[in-house]
Amino acid sequence: MSVRVPLGMILSRPTKSAPVGPRLLDTFGRVHNNLRISVTDRCNLRCTYCMPEDVTFRPKEELLSFEEIAHFTRIAATLGVNKVRLTGGEPLMRRDLYKLVEMVASIPGIDDVGLTTNGLLLKAQSQQLFDAGLHRLNVSLDTLDAGRFRTLARRDGLVQVLEGLETAKNVGFSPIKVNAVCIRDFSEEDIMPLAHYCRERGFELRFIEYMPIGADAWERDKVFAAQEIIERLEEEFGPLRRDPASDPSSPALDFEYPEGKGRVGFIASVTRPFCGTCNRLRLTAEGKLRNCLFALTETNVRPLLRDQPDDATLKELIRQTVWDKWEGHEFNTAKFVKPLRTMHAIGG
Ligand code: SAM
């Protein structure tokens, strides 16, 4: 059974066997407790920075079943994973996703389940998801202008996303974070409308720096740096205060607006990489385990969940995959090699 799948050039470091222990450690001392699970590579949008317009999705039988995902998560939980985020592709396109939420939320040791969605199908599914045990939600929304939404997403959908957000709020989701990718020479005019919209409704806006993981040609000049956005927001709202309660292992730099009126965050992966505190591992929809969003190698765990179930080997592979993690993505250096998969096929 082959388990290592080279995806391109491998930037290698000497690897040793991972030590056996109760926690998922890498050679840089980082402890991994955070699992991102992609439940599908399908999406009902085609965001230019994320995926190509013409895309072939995986056949359904290649995707892990809910039972296989839950099984993997149960094993990961015995190794110290306690946070799970469901993503995709668009996770709400996976039929009956609430059933998976229920399964994952009931796994001993898992105390935090979140979901990242584009919100298009949220109105119809909010209540079911909430009742299943999902309370934390990230909704991706880059603009409040329908025409600009269509330009970025190559599809319509703004009205549905806004309805989804309202419904989720009424159902009781908290926190609701709104993720906005910021691209220079495009996003400038979206910053203030999004900031006002989120602040008025109690949503936490998080600006994400544009990363080289989509199908389009990434250029550093297109990265709209978090610091510049902070300066623009301060011109409009006054000084932002770094949130003293923010989690140091979180990728987001969190701030409070003046007088504590709402929060805003920044995921500055390009200008302030947070690899040094990264605690994440990722499972793709078809069962490949990745130790970094930008990893060039993957570990195929599906055979151990489907063909020859073997929990001891699975644990060993999870440990080893984490142990082999590199120090960080290299997109600020000439060494950077873009993964062959685009974001939608990894799980954002
Ligand atoms: N479909 C869901 C959604 O839209 O939230 C989940 C998957 S999507 C790949 C997850 C997140 O990745 C979204 O917030 C999206 O904006 C972000 N993303 C995709 N491509 C990106 C890029 N090149 N740079 C920064 N963020 C990106």
Short mmCIF file of C-alpha atoms and ligand atoms in Angstrom, two decimals:
data_model
loop_
_atom_site.label_atom_id
_atom_site.label_comp_id
_atom_site.label_asym_id
_atom_site.label_seq_id
_atom_site.Cartn_x
_atom_site.Cartn_y
_atom_site.Cartn_z
CA MET A 1 0.00 0.00 0.00
CA SER A 2 1.54 3.27 -1.08
CA VAL A 3 0.94 6.10 1.32
CA ARG A 4 3.18 8.96 0.27
CA VAL A 5 2.02 10.82 -2.79
CA PRO A 6 4.53 13.19 -4.30
CA LEU A 7 2.74 16.19 -5.74
CA GLY A 8 5.64 17.94 -7.31
CA MET A 9 9.09 18.87 -6.25
CA ILE A 10 9.67 17.75 -2.70
CA LEU A 11 11.56 20.14 -0.51
CA SER A 12 13.07 17.54 1.72
CA ARG A 13 14.50 17.60 5.20
CA PRO A 14 15.86 14.53 6.88
CA THR A 15 12.94 12.70 8.38
CA LYS A 16 13.09 10.40 11.36
CA SER A 17 10.33 8.38 12.88
CA ALA A 18 7.85 10.42 14.86
CA PRO A 19 7.98 9.80 18.59
CA VAL A 20 5.02 7.97 20.06
CA GLY A 21 3.13 10.13 22.51
CA PRO A 22 -0.26 11.56 23.36
CA ARG A 23 0.22 14.74 21.31
CA LEU A 24 0.84 15.48 17.65
CA LEU A 25 4.21 17.15 17.57
CA ASP A 26 6.46 18.26 14.75
CA THR A 27 10.22 18.71 14.83
CA PHE A 28 9.79 22.43 15.59
CA GLY A 29 7.90 21.68 18.80
CA ARG A 30 4.51 22.73 17.44
CA VAL A 31 1.60 20.83 18.94
CA HIS A 32 -1.24 20.10 16.52
CA ASN A 33 -4.80 20.05 17.80
CA ASN A 34 -6.67 21.60 14.90
CA LEU A 35 -8.06 19.51 12.04
CA ARG A 36 -9.56 21.00 8.87
CA ILE A 37 -11.71 18.56 6.99
CA SER A 38 -12.76 19.14 3.42
CA VAL A 39 -16.03 17.33 2.76
CA THR A 40 -16.18 17.98 -0.98
CA ASP A 41 -14.21 19.64 -3.75
CA ARG A 42 -17.43 20.80 -5.41
CA CYS A 43 -18.41 24.43 -5.26
CA ASN A 44 -21.35 26.49 -6.48
CA LEU A 45 -19.09 29.51 -7.07
CA ARG A 46 -15.90 29.80 -9.12
CA CYS A 47 -13.96 32.49 -7.26
CA THR A 48 -11.12 33.61 -9.48
CA TYR A 49 -8.52 33.60 -6.68
CA CYS A 50 -9.49 30.09 -5.57
CA MET A 51 -10.24 27.82 -8.53
CA PRO A 52 -10.45 27.59 -12.31
CA GLU A 53 -13.71 28.10 -14.20
CA ASP A 54 -13.40 24.74 -15.91
CA VAL A 55 -12.93 22.12 -13.30
CA THR A 56 -13.48 18.40 -13.07
CA PHE A 57 -14.74 17.36 -9.67
CA ARG A 58 -13.94 14.04 -8.11
CA PRO A 59 -16.44 11.23 -8.50
CA LYS A 60 -18.55 10.76 -5.42
CA GLU A 61 -17.16 7.31 -4.63
CA GLU A 62 -13.71 8.80 -4.17
CA LEU A 63 -14.89 11.05 -1.36
CA LEU A 64 -14.65 9.86 2.20
CA SER A 65 -18.03 8.86 3.60
CA PHE A 66 -19.29 10.51 6.77
CA GLU A 67 -18.45 7.31 8.65
CA GLU A 68 -14.88 7.39 7.33
CA ILE A 69 -14.47 11.06 8.23
CA ALA A 70 -15.84 10.42 11.72
CA HIS A 71 -13.56 7.42 12.11
CA PHE A 72 -10.53 9.48 11.16
CA THR A 73 -11.58 12.23 13.55
CA ARG A 74 -12.05 9.75 16.38
CA ILE A 75 -8.49 8.52 15.91
CA ALA A 76 -7.15 12.07 15.59
CA ALA A 77 -8.93 12.97 18.83
CA THR A 78 -6.99 10.27 20.66
CA LEU A 79 -3.84 12.07 19.50
CA GLY A 80 -4.89 15.41 20.92
CA VAL A 81 -7.03 16.95 18.17
CA ASN A 82 -9.88 18.84 19.81
CA LYS A 83 -10.84 21.42 17.18
CA VAL A 84 -12.43 20.59 13.84
CA ARG A 85 -13.44 22.84 10.98
CA LEU A 86 -15.49 21.56 8.06
CA THR A 87 -14.75 23.15 4.75
CA GLY A 88 -14.44 22.43 1.04
CA GLY A 89 -15.11 23.17 -1.88
CA GLU A 90 -18.44 24.31 -0.60
CA PRO A 91 -19.29 22.10 2.39
CA LEU A 92 -23.03 22.85 2.25
CA MET A 93 -23.12 21.13 -1.15
CA ARG A 94 -22.49 17.84 0.59
CA ARG A 95 -25.91 16.31 1.16
CA ASP A 96 -27.07 16.09 4.79
CA LEU A 97 -23.96 17.77 6.15
CA TYR A 98 -25.74 18.24 9.47
CA LYS A 99 -25.45 14.48 10.00
CA LEU A 100 -21.67 14.74 9.83
CA VAL A 101 -21.75 17.68 12.23
CA GLU A 102 -23.70 15.55 14.69
CA MET A 103 -21.24 12.67 14.32
CA VAL A 104 -18.13 14.83 14.74
CA ALA A 105 -19.53 16.94 17.57
CA SER A 106 -20.28 13.81 19.59
CA ILE A 107 -16.74 12.40 19.38
CA PRO A 108 -15.10 12.37 22.82
CA GLY A 109 -12.37 15.00 22.96
CA ILE A 110 -13.76 17.18 20.15
CA ASP A 111 -14.93 20.34 21.83
CA ASP A 112 -15.03 22.81 18.99
CA VAL A 113 -16.63 22.28 15.57
CA GLY A 114 -16.69 25.11 13.03
CA LEU A 115 -17.71 25.50 9.41
CA THR A 116 -16.42 27.69 6.59
CA THR A 117 -19.00 28.32 3.87
CA ASN A 118 -19.75 30.71 1.06
CA GLY A 119 -23.22 31.05 2.57
CA LEU A 120 -25.23 30.39 -0.59
CA LEU A 121 -27.09 27.46 0.92
CA LEU A 122 -27.02 28.69 4.48
CA LYS A 123 -30.57 29.98 4.71
CA ALA A 124 -32.04 26.52 4.18
CA GLN A 125 -29.53 24.65 6.35
CA SER A 126 -28.85 26.99 9.28
CA GLN A 127 -31.37 25.54 11.73
CA GLN A 128 -30.46 21.91 11.00
CA LEU A 129 -26.75 22.65 11.39
CA PHE A 130 -27.27 24.56 14.61
CA ASP A 131 -29.43 21.81 16.08
CA ALA A 132 -26.74 19.29 15.11
CA GLY A 133 -24.22 21.06 17.35
CA LEU A 134 -22.56 23.61 15.07
CA HIS A 135 -22.40 27.05 16.60
CA ARG A 136 -19.38 28.72 15.03
CA LEU A 137 -19.57 29.90 11.47
CA ASN A 138 -17.23 31.58 8.99
CA VAL A 139 -18.94 32.96 5.92
CA SER A 140 -16.85 34.11 2.99
CA LEU A 141 -18.01 37.39 1.49
CA ASP A 142 -15.66 39.72 -0.35
CA THR A 143 -18.02 42.45 -1.50
CA LEU A 144 -21.52 43.83 -0.95
CA ASP A 145 -21.89 44.81 -4.58
CA ALA A 146 -23.73 42.29 -6.75
CA GLY A 147 -21.78 43.11 -9.91
CA ARG A 148 -18.43 42.86 -8.17
CA PHE A 149 -19.56 39.63 -6.52
CA ARG A 150 -20.24 38.21 -9.98
CA THR A 151 -16.84 39.36 -11.25
CA LEU A 152 -15.00 37.67 -8.38
CA ALA A 153 -17.15 34.57 -8.02
CA ARG A 154 -18.03 34.17 -11.72
CA ARG A 155 -21.56 33.44 -10.48
CA ASP A 156 -24.43 35.38 -8.92
CA GLY A 157 -25.29 34.85 -5.31
CA LEU A 158 -24.95 37.95 -3.18
CA VAL A 159 -28.63 38.03 -2.17
CA GLN A 160 -28.55 34.40 -1.04
CA VAL A 161 -25.38 34.95 0.99
CA LEU A 162 -26.89 37.96 2.78
CA GLU A 163 -30.07 36.02 3.48
CA GLY A 164 -27.99 33.13 4.77
CA LEU A 165 -26.11 35.42 7.14
CA GLU A 166 -29.33 36.93 8.50
CA THR A 167 -30.86 33.51 9.02
CA ALA A 168 -27.75 32.19 10.76
CA LYS A 169 -27.79 35.15 13.08
CA ASN A 170 -31.46 34.67 13.93
CA VAL A 171 -30.90 30.97 14.54
CA GLY A 172 -28.28 31.86 17.15
CA PHE A 173 -24.87 31.17 15.59
CA SER A 174 -22.14 32.95 17.51
CA PRO A 175 -19.62 34.03 16.57
CA ILE A 176 -20.31 34.61 12.90
CA LYS A 177 -17.14 35.64 11.14
CA VAL A 178 -17.18 37.13 7.67
CA ASN A 179 -14.02 36.35 5.68
CA ALA A 180 -13.07 38.76 2.91
CA VAL A 181 -10.10 38.15 0.62
CA CYS A 182 -8.49 41.46 -0.26
CA ILE A 183 -6.86 42.03 -3.62
CA ARG A 184 -5.14 45.27 -4.52
CA ASP A 185 -6.73 47.36 -7.23
CA PHE A 186 -9.96 45.49 -6.71
CA SER A 187 -10.98 45.36 -3.05
CA GLU A 188 -10.34 48.99 -2.07
CA GLU A 189 -13.95 49.97 -2.48
CA ASP A 190 -15.30 46.97 -0.56
CA ILE A 191 -13.44 47.55 2.70
CA MET A 192 -15.61 50.25 4.26
CA PRO A 193 -19.01 48.89 3.20
CA LEU A 194 -18.05 45.47 4.60
CA ALA A 195 -16.73 47.01 7.81
CA HIS A 196 -19.95 48.97 8.41
CA TYR A 197 -22.19 46.06 7.44
CA CYS A 198 -20.45 43.63 9.80
CA ARG A 199 -20.15 46.06 12.66
CA GLU A 200 -23.85 46.95 12.52
CA ARG A 201 -24.87 43.31 12.62
CA GLY A 202 -22.36 42.04 15.15
CA PHE A 203 -20.44 39.92 12.63
CA GLU A 204 -16.69 39.74 13.03
CA LEU A 205 -15.04 40.79 9.80
CA ARG A 206 -11.72 39.20 8.90
CA PHE A 207 -9.67 40.43 6.01
CA ILE A 208 -7.57 37.72 4.39
CA GLU A 209 -4.43 38.49 2.45
CA TYR A 210 -4.46 37.08 -1.03
CA MET A 211 -2.32 33.91 -1.19
CA PRO A 212 -0.72 32.01 -4.09
CA ILE A 213 -3.05 29.03 -3.98
CA GLY A 214 -5.64 29.76 -6.66
CA ALA A 215 -5.73 28.99 -10.37
CA ASP A 216 -4.96 32.56 -11.40
CA ALA A 217 -1.53 34.14 -11.71
CA TRP A 218 -0.70 35.40 -8.23
CA GLU A 219 1.49 38.46 -8.02
CA ARG A 220 2.90 39.86 -4.83
CA ASP A 221 1.83 43.34 -5.95
CA LYS A 222 -1.80 42.22 -5.74
CA VAL A 223 -1.50 41.46 -2.03
CA PHE A 224 -3.38 44.07 -0.07
CA ALA A 225 -1.40 44.08 3.17
CA ALA A 226 -3.23 43.89 6.49
CA GLN A 227 -1.34 46.93 7.76
CA GLU A 228 -2.71 49.10 4.95
CA ILE A 229 -6.25 47.96 5.68
CA ILE A 230 -5.75 48.71 9.37
CA GLU A 231 -4.67 52.24 8.47
CA ARG A 232 -7.73 52.77 6.28
CA LEU A 233 -10.06 51.47 8.98
CA GLU A 234 -8.44 53.73 11.56
CA GLU A 235 -9.04 56.75 9.33
CA GLU A 236 -12.74 55.84 9.30
CA PHE A 237 -13.33 54.51 12.82
CA GLY A 238 -10.45 55.78 14.97
CA PRO A 239 -7.65 53.74 16.61
CA LEU A 240 -8.10 49.99 16.66
CA ARG A 241 -7.00 48.21 19.83
CA ARG A 242 -5.29 44.82 19.70
CA ASP A 243 -7.65 42.40 21.40
CA PRO A 244 -5.86 41.24 24.57
CA ALA A 245 -7.99 38.10 24.68
CA SER A 246 -7.04 36.88 21.21
CA ASP A 247 -5.68 33.37 20.97
CA PRO A 248 -1.92 33.44 20.21
CA SER A 249 -2.19 30.26 18.11
CA SER A 250 -4.96 31.77 15.97
CA PRO A 251 -3.83 32.92 12.54
CA ALA A 252 -5.91 36.06 12.92
CA LEU A 253 -4.66 39.34 14.34
CA ASP A 254 -7.74 40.49 16.23
CA PHE A 255 -8.63 44.09 17.03
CA GLU A 256 -11.44 45.93 18.74
CA TYR A 257 -13.01 49.03 17.27
CA PRO A 258 -12.94 52.10 19.52
CA GLU A 259 -15.18 51.87 22.59
CA GLY A 260 -15.37 48.11 22.19
CA LYS A 261 -17.92 48.44 19.37
CA GLY A 262 -17.20 45.24 17.51
CA ARG A 263 -14.13 43.34 16.39
CA VAL A 264 -12.18 43.04 13.20
CA GLY A 265 -9.39 40.61 12.32
CA PHE A 266 -6.70 40.09 9.74
CA ILE A 267 -5.23 36.91 8.36
CA ALA A 268 -1.91 38.22 7.16
CA SER A 269 -0.47 35.00 5.77
CA VAL A 270 1.78 36.87 3.35
CA THR A 271 3.02 39.89 5.27
CA ARG A 272 2.96 38.32 8.76
CA PRO A 273 3.15 34.56 8.32
CA PHE A 274 2.00 32.65 11.38
CA CYS A 275 3.67 29.33 10.56
CA GLY A 276 5.59 29.46 13.87
CA THR A 277 2.37 28.84 15.81
CA CYS A 278 0.60 26.68 13.22
CA ASN A 279 -1.35 23.88 14.89
CA ARG A 280 -3.28 22.60 11.86
CA LEU A 281 -3.49 19.51 9.77
CA ARG A 282 -5.82 19.02 6.84
CA LEU A 283 -7.77 16.11 5.46
CA THR A 284 -8.85 16.44 1.83
CA ALA A 285 -12.24 15.25 0.66
CA GLU A 286 -10.80 12.06 -0.81
CA GLY A 287 -8.69 11.23 2.21
CA LYS A 288 -5.25 12.77 1.77
CA LEU A 289 -3.67 14.15 4.90
CA ARG A 290 -1.68 17.38 4.53
CA ASN A 291 0.50 19.01 7.14
CA CYS A 292 0.35 22.46 5.51
CA LEU A 293 -1.95 24.28 3.11
CA PHE A 294 1.11 24.64 0.87
CA ALA A 295 2.45 21.11 1.38
CA LEU A 296 3.92 19.38 -1.66
CA THR A 297 3.41 15.89 -0.30
CA GLU A 298 0.35 14.16 1.11
CA THR A 299 -0.40 11.00 3.01
CA ASN A 300 -3.17 8.85 1.62
CA VAL A 301 -5.15 7.62 4.62
CA ARG A 302 -8.21 6.41 2.74
CA PRO A 303 -6.99 2.81 2.40
CA LEU A 304 -6.73 2.65 6.18
CA LEU A 305 -10.29 3.84 6.56
CA ARG A 306 -11.83 1.86 3.70
CA ASP A 307 -9.90 -1.12 2.32
CA GLN A 308 -7.78 -2.34 5.20
CA PRO A 309 -8.93 -0.56 8.36
CA ASP A 310 -6.01 -0.43 10.73
CA ASP A 311 -6.10 2.14 13.52
CA ALA A 312 -2.58 1.52 14.75
CA THR A 313 -1.09 2.24 11.31
CA LEU A 314 -3.42 5.19 10.88
CA LYS A 315 -2.17 6.72 14.14
CA GLU A 316 1.40 6.16 13.06
CA LEU A 317 0.75 7.89 9.71
CA ILE A 318 -0.95 10.86 11.34
CA ARG A 319 1.96 11.25 13.77
CA GLN A 320 4.52 10.93 10.99
CA THR A 321 2.74 13.39 8.69
CA VAL A 322 2.73 16.01 11.43
CA TRP A 323 6.31 15.20 12.42
CA ASP A 324 7.46 15.76 8.82
CA LYS A 325 5.99 19.25 8.66
CA TRP A 326 8.33 21.89 7.38
CA GLU A 327 9.08 25.09 9.20
CA GLY A 328 6.73 27.17 7.09
CA HIS A 329 5.43 28.03 3.68
CA GLU A 330 8.10 29.73 1.63
CA PHE A 331 6.14 32.23 -0.35
CA ASN A 332 8.31 35.09 0.75
CA THR A 333 11.39 33.35 -0.66
CA ALA A 334 12.60 32.17 -4.06
CA LYS A 335 12.23 28.59 -2.80
CA PHE A 336 8.43 28.73 -2.95
CA VAL A 337 6.80 26.06 -5.07
CA LYS A 338 3.07 26.37 -5.62
CA PRO A 339 1.14 23.19 -4.84
CA LEU A 340 -0.51 21.51 -7.81
CA ARG A 341 -3.91 21.55 -6.15
CA THR A 342 -5.80 24.80 -5.94
CA MET A 343 -7.54 25.89 -2.76
CA HIS A 344 -10.94 24.40 -3.55
CA ALA A 345 -9.38 20.93 -3.90
CA ILE A 346 -7.43 21.18 -0.64
CA GLY A 347 -9.96 22.74 1.68
CA GLY A 348 -9.57 26.31 2.79
N1 SAM B 1 -16.55 27.40 -0.02
C1 SAM B 1 -16.24 27.79 1.31
C2 SAM B 1 -16.05 29.27 1.43
O1 SAM B 1 -16.18 29.96 0.43
O2 SAM B 1 -15.81 29.73 2.54
C3 SAM B 1 -15.06 27.05 1.93
C4 SAM B 1 -13.85 26.83 1.10
S1 SAM B 1 -12.97 28.29 0.63
C5 SAM B 1 -11.65 27.58 -0.26
C6 SAM B 1 -12.28 28.78 2.17
C7 SAM B 1 -11.68 30.15 2.23
O3 SAM B 1 -10.52 30.20 1.43
C8 SAM B 1 -12.57 31.26 1.75
O4 SAM B 1 -12.71 32.23 2.77
C9 SAM B 1 -11.83 31.83 0.57
O5 SAM B 1 -12.05 33.18 0.43
C10 SAM B 1 -10.40 31.52 0.94
N2 SAM B 1 -9.49 31.55 -0.20
C11 SAM B 1 -9.58 30.88 -1.35
N3 SAM B 1 -8.57 31.18 -2.18
C12 SAM B 1 -7.79 32.07 -1.52
C13 SAM B 1 -6.59 32.78 -1.85
N4 SAM B 1 -5.99 32.64 -3.03
N5 SAM B 1 -6.08 33.62 -0.92
C14 SAM B 1 -6.69 33.78 0.27
N6 SAM B 1 -7.81 33.13 0.64
C15 SAM B 1 -8.36 32.31 -0.25
#
